[in-house]
Tab-separated table of N, CA and C in Angstrom:
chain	number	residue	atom	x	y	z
A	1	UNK	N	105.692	116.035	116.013
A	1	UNK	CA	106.813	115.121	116.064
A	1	UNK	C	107.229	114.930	117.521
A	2	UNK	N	107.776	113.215	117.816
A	2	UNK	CA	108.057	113.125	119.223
A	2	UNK	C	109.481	112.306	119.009
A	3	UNK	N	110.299	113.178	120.159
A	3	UNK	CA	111.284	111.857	119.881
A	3	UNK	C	111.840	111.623	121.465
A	4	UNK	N	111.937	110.610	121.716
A	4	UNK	CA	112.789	109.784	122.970
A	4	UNK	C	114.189	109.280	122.839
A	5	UNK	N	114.722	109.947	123.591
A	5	UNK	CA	116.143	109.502	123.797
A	5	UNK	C	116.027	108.557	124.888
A	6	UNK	N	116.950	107.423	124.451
A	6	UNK	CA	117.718	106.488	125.685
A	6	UNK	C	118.879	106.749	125.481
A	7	UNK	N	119.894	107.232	126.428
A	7	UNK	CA	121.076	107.637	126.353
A	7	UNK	C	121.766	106.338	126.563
A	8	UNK	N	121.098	105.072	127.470
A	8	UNK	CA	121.692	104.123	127.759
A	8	UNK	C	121.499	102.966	127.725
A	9	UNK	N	120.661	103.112	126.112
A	9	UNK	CA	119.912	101.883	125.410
A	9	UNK	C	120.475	101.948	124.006
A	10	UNK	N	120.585	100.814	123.523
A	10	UNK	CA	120.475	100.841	122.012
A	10	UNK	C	119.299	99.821	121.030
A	11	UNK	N	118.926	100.849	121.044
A	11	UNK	CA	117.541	100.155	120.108
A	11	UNK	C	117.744	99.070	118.481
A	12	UNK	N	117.628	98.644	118.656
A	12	UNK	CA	117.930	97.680	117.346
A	12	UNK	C	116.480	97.300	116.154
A	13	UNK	N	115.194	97.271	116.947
A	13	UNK	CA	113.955	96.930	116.217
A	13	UNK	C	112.909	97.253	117.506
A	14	UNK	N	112.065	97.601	116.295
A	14	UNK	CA	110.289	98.239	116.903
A	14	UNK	C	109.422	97.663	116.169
A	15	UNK	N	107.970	97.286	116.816
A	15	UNK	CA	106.682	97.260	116.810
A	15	UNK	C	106.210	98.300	117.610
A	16	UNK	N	105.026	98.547	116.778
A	16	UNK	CA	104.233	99.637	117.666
A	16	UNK	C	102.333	99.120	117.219
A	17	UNK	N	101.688	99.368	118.363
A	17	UNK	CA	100.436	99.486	117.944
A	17	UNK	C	99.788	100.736	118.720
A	18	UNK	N	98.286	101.386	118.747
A	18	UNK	CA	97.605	102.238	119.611
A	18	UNK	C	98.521	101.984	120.888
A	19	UNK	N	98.403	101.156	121.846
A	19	UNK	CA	98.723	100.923	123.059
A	19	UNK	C	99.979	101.190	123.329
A	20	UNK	N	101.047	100.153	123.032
A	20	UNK	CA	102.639	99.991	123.121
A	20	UNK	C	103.744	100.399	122.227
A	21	UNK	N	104.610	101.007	122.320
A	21	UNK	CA	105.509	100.555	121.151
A	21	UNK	C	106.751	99.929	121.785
A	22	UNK	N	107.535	99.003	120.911
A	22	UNK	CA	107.820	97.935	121.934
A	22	UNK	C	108.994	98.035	121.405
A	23	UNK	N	110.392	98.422	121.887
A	23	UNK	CA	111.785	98.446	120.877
A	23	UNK	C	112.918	97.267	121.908
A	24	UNK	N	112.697	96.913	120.540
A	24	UNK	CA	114.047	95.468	120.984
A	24	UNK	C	115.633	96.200	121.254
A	25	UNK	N	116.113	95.573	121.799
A	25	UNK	CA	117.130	96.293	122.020
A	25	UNK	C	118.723	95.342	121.891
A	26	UNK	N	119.941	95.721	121.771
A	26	UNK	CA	121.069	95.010	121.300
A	26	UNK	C	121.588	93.993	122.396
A	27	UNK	N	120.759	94.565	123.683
A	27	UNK	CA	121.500	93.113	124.881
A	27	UNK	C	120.194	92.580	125.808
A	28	UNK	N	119.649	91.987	124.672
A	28	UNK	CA	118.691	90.783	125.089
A	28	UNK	C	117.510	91.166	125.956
A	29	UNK	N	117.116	92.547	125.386
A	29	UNK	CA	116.210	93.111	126.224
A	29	UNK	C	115.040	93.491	125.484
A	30	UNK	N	114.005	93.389	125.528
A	30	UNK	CA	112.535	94.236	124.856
A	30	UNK	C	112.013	95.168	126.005
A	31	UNK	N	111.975	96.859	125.820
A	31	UNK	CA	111.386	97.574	126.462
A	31	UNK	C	110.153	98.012	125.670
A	32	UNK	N	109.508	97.882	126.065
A	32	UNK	CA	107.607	98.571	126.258
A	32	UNK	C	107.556	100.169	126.690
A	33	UNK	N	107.343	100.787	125.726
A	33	UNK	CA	107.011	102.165	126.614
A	33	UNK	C	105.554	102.682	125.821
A	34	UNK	N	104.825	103.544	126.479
A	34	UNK	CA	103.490	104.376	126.094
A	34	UNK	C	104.017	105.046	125.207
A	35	UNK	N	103.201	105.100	123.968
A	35	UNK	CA	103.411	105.896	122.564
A	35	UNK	C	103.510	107.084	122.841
A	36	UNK	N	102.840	107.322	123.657
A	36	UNK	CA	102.169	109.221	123.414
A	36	UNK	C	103.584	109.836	124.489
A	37	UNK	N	103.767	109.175	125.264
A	37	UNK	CA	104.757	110.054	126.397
A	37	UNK	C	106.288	109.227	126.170
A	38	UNK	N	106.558	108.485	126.022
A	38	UNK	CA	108.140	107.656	125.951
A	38	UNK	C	108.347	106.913	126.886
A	39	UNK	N	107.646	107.029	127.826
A	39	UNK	CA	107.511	106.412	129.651
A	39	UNK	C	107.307	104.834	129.484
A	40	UNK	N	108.359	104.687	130.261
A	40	UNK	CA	108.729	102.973	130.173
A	40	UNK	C	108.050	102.322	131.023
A	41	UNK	N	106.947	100.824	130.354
A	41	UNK	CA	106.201	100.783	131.231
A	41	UNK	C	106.597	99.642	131.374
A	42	UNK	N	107.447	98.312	131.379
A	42	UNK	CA	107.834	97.229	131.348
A	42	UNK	C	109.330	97.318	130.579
A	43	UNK	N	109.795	96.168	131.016
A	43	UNK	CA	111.216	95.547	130.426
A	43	UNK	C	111.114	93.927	130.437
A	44	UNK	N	111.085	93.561	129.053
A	44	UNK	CA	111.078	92.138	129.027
A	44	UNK	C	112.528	91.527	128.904
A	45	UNK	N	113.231	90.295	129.416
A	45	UNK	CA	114.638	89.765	129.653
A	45	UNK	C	113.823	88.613	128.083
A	46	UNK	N	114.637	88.521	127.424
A	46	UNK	CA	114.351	87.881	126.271
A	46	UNK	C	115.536	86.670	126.646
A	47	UNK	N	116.234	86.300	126.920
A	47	UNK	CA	116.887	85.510	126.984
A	47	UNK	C	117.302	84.614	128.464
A	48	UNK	N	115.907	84.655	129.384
A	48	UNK	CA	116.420	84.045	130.461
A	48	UNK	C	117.300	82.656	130.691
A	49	UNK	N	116.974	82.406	129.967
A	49	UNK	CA	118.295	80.705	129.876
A	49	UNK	C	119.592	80.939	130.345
A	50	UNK	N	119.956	82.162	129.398
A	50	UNK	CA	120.909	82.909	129.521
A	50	UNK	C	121.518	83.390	131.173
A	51	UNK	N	120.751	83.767	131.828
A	51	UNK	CA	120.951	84.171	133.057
A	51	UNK	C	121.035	82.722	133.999
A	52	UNK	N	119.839	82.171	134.337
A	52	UNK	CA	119.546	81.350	134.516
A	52	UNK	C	121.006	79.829	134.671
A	53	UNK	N	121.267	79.511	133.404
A	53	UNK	CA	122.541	78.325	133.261
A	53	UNK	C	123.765	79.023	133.171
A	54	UNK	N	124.171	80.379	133.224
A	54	UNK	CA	125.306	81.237	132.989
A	54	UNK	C	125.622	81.958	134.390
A	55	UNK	N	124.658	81.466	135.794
A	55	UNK	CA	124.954	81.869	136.523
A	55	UNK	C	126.611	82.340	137.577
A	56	UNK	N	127.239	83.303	137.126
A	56	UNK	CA	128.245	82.821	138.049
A	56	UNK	C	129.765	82.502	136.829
A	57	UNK	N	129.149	82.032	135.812
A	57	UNK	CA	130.709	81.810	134.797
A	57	UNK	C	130.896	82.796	133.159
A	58	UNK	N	131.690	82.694	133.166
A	58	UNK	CA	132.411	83.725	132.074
A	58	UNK	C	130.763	83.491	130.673
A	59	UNK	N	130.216	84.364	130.342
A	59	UNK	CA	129.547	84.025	128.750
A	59	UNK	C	130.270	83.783	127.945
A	60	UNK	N	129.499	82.928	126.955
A	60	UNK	CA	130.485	81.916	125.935
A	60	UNK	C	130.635	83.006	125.049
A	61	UNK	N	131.440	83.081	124.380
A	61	UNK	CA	132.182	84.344	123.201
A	61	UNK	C	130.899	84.136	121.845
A	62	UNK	N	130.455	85.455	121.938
A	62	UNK	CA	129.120	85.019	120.482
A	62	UNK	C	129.636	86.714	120.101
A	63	UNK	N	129.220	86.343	118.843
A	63	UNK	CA	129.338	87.408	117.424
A	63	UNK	C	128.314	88.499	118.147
A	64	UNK	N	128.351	90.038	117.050
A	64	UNK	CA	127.843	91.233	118.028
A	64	UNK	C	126.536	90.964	117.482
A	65	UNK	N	125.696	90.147	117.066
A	65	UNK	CA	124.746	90.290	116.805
A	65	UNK	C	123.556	89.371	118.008
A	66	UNK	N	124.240	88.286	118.541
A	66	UNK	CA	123.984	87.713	119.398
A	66	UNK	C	122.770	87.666	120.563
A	67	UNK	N	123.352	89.283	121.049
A	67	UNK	CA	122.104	89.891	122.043
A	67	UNK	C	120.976	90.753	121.192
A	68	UNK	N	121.564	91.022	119.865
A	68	UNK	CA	119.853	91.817	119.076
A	68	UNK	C	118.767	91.002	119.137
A	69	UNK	N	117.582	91.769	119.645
A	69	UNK	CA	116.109	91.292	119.792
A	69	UNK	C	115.725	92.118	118.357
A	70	UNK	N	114.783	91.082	117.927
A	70	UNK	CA	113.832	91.204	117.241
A	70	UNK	C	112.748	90.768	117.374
A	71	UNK	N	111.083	91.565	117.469
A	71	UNK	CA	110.029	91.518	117.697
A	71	UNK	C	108.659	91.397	117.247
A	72	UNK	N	107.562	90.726	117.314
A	72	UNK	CA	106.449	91.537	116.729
A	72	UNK	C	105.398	90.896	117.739
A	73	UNK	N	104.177	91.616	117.280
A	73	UNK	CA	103.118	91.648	118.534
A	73	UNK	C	102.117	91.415	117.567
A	74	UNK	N	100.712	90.617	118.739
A	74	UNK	CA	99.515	90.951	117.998
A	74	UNK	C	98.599	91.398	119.603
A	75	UNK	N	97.612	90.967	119.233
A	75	UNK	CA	96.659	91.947	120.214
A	75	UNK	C	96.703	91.527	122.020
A	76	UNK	N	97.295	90.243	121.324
A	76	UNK	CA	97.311	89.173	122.860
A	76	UNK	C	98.987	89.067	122.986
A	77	UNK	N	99.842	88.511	122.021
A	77	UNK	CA	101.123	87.868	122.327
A	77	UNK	C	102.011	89.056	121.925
A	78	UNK	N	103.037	89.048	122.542
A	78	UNK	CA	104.621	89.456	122.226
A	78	UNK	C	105.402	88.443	121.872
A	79	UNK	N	105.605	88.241	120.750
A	79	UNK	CA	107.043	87.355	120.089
A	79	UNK	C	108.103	87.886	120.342
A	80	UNK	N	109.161	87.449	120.802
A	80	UNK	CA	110.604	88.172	120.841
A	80	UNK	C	111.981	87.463	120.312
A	81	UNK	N	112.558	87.243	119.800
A	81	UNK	CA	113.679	86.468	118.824
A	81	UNK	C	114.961	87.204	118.932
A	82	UNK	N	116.107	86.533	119.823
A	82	UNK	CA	117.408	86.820	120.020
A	82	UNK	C	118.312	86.252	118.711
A	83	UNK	N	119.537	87.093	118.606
A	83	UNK	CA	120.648	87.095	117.669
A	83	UNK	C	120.932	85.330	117.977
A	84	UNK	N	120.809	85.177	119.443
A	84	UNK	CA	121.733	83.721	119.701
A	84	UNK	C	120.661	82.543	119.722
A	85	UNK	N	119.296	82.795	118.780
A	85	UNK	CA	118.263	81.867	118.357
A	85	UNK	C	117.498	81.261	119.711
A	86	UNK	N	117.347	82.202	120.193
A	86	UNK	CA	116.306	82.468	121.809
A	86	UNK	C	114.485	83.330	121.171
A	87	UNK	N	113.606	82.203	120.924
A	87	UNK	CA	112.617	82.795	120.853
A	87	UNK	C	111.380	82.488	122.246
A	88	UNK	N	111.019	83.843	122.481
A	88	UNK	CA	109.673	83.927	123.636
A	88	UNK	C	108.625	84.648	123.221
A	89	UNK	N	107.800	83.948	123.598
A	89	UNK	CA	106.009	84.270	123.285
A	89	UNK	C	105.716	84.565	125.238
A	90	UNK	N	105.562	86.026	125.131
A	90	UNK	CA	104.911	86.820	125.977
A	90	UNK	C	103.429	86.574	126.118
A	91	UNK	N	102.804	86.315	127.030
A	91	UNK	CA	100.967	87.181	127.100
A	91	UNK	C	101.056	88.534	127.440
A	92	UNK	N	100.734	89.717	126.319
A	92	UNK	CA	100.617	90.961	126.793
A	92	UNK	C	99.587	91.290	128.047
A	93	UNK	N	98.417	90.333	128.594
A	93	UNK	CA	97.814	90.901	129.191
A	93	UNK	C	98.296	91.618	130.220
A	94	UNK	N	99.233	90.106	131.016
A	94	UNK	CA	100.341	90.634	132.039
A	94	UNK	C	101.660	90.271	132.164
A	95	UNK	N	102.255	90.105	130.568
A	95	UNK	CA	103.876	89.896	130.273
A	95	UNK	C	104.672	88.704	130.593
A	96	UNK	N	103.734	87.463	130.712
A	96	UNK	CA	104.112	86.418	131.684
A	96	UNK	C	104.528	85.523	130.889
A	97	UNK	N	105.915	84.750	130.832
A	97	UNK	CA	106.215	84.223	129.960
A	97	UNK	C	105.561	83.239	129.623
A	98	UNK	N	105.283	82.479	128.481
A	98	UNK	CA	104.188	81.434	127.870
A	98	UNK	C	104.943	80.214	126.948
A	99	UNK	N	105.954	80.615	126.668
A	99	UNK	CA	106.943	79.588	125.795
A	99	UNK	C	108.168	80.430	125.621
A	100	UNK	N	109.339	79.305	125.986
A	100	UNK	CA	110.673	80.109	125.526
A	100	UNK	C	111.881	78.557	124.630
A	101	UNK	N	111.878	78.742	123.999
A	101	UNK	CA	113.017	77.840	123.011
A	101	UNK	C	113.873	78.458	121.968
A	102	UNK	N	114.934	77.409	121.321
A	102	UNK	CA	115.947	77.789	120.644
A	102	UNK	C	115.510	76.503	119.647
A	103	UNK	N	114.487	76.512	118.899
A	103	UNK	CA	113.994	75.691	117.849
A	103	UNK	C	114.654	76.123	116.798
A	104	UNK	N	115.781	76.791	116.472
A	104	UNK	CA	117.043	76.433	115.275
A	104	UNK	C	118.093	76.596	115.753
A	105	UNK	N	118.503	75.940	117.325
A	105	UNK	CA	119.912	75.490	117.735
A	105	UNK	C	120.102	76.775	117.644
A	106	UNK	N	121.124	76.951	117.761
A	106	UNK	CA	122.460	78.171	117.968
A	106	UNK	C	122.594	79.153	117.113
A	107	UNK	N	121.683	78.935	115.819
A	107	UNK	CA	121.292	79.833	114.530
A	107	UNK	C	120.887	81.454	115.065
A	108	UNK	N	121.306	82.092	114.193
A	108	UNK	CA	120.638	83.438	114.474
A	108	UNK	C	119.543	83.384	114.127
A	109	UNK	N	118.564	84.140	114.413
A	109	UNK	CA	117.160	83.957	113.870
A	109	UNK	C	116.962	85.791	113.278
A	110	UNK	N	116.863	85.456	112.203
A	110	UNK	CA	116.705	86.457	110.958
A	110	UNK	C	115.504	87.124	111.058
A	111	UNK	N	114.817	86.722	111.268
A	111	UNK	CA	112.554	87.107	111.242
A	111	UNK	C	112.087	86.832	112.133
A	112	UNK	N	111.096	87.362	112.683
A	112	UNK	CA	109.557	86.725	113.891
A	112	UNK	C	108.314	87.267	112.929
A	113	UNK	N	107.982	86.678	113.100
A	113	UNK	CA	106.381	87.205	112.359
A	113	UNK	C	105.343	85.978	113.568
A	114	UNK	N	104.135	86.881	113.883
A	114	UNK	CA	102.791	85.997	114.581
A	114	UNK	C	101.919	86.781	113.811
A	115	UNK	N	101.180	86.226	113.437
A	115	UNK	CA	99.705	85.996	112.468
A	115	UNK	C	98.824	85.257	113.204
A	116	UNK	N	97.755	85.468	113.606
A	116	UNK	CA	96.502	84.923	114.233
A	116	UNK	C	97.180	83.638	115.231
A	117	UNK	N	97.290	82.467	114.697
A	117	UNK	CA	97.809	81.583	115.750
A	117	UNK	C	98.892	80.933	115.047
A	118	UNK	N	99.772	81.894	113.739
A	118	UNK	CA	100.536	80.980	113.307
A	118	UNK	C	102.192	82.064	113.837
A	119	UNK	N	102.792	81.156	114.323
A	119	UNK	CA	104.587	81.553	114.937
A	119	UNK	C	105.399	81.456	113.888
A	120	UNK	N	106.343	82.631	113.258
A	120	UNK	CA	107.309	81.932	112.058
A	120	UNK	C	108.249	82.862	111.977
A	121	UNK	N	109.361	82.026	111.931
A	121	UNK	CA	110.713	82.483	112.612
A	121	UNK	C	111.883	81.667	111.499
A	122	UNK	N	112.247	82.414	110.998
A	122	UNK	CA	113.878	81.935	109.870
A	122	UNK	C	115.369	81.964	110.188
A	123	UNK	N	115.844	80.982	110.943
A	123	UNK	CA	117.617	81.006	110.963
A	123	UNK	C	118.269	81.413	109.826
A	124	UNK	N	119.352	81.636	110.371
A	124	UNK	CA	120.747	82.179	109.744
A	124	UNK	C	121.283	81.212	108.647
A	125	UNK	N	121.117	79.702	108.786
A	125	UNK	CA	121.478	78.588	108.041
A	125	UNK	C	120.221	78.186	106.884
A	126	UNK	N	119.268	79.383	106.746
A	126	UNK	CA	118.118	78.399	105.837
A	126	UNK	C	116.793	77.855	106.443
A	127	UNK	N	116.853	77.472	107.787
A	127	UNK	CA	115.544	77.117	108.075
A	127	UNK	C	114.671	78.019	108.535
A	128	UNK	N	113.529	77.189	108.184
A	128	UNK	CA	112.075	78.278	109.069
A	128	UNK	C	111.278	77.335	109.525
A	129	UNK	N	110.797	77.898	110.797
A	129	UNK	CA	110.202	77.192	111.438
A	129	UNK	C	108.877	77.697	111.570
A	130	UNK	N	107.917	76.718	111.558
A	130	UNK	CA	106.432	77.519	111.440
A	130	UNK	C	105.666	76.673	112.709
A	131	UNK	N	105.290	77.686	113.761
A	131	UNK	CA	104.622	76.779	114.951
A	131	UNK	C	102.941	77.763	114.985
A	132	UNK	N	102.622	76.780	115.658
A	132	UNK	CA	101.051	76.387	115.613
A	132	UNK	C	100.707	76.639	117.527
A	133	UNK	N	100.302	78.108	117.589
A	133	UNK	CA	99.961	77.734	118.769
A	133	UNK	C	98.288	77.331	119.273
A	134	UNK	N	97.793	76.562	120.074
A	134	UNK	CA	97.189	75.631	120.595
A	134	UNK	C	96.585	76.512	121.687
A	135	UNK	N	95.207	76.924	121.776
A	135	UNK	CA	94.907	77.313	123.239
A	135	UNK	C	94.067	75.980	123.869
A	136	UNK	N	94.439	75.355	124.985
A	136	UNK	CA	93.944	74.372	125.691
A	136	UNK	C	93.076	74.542	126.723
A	137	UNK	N	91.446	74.915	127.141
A	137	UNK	CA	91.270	74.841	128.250
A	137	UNK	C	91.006	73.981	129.417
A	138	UNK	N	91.866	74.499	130.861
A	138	UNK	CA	92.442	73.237	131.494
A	138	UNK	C	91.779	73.583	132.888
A	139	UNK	N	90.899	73.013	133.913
A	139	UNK	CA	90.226	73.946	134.705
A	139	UNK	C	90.027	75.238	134.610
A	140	UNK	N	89.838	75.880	133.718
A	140	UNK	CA	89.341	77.512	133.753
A	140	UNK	C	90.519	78.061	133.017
A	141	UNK	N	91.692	77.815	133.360
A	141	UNK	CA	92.995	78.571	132.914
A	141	UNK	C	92.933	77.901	131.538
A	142	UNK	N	93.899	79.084	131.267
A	142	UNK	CA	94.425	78.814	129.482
A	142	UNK	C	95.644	78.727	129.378
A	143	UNK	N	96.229	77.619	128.717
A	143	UNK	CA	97.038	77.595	128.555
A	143	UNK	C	97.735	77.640	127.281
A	144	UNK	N	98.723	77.599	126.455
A	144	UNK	CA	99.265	77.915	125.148
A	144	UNK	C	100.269	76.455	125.188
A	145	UNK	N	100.090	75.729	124.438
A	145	UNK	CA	101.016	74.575	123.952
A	145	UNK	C	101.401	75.442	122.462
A	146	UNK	N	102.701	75.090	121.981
A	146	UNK	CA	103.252	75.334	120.906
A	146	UNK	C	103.836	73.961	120.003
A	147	UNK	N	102.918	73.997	119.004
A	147	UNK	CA	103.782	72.538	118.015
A	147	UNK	C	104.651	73.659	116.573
A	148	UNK	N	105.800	72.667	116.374
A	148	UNK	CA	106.551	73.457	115.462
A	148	UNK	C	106.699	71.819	114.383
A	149	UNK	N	106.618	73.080	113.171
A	149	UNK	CA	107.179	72.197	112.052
A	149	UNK	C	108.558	73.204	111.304
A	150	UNK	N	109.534	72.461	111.595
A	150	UNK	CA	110.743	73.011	110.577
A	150	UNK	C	110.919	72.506	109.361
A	151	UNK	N	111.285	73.770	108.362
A	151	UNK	CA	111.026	73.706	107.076
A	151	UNK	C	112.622	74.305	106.581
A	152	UNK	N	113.180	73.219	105.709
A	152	UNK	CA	114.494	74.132	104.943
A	152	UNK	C	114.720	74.358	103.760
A	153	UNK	N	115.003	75.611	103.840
A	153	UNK	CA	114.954	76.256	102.841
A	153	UNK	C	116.581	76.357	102.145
């Protein structure tokens, strides 16, 4: 048995595979640490918009659920899904952001699930959104386009 304390984290949701285990955390953060030791090997900002257009003025008043990340991974991508309906698709190779949107408005987003190349993510109001990611090759590089179809439920 192993256990890791963060005295000055609060963990909210985990994925884990061989490699990473990846715990979302309550203020808009995904930390990465090595399974076997607890040792933090990255910190992903899940909500740069946030920083970014909030530079400098008061944050708008949101419910405590707001900054919870929720996560899941496959062998290539990190999905990450904020309380305040902030979803980002990571490249695990080297953590670099690849798509970031709020494709159900201001909704909390309830689920992330990635399956081979399919994205699917459920607001707080009923919808789900199911996106289709696209690898394009463009001189040598790869790039990831994302098409979404929203579905209400």
């Amino acid at each position: 048995q192993r256990v890791y304390n963060f005295p000055n984290t609060k963990g909210f949701y985990l994925a884990c595979d061989n490699q990473t285990l990846c715990m979302g955390t309550r203020d808009n953060r995904t930390i990465l640490l090595e399974p076997s030791t607890g040792r933090q090997v990255a910190c992903l900002d899940c909500d740069t918009r946030r920083t970014e257009a909030g530079a400098g003025t008061e944050p708008p008043a949101q419910d405590d659920e707001s900054q919870d990340v929720q996560l899941d991974m496959t062998d290539s991508v990190i999905v990450t899904a904020t309380g305040s309906g902030v979803v980002t698709e990571w490249r695990r190779e080297d953590l670099q952001m690849i798509y970031q949107d709020s494709h159900h408005g201001e909704q909390s987003i309830l689920g992330v699930s990635v399956v081979g190349d399919l994205l699917v993510t459920g607001g707080s109001l009923g919808s789900l959104a199911v996106l289709t990611v696209l690898a394009v090759l463009v001189e040598d590089a790869k790039m990831r386009e994302l098409t979404m179809m929203m579905i209400n439920v």
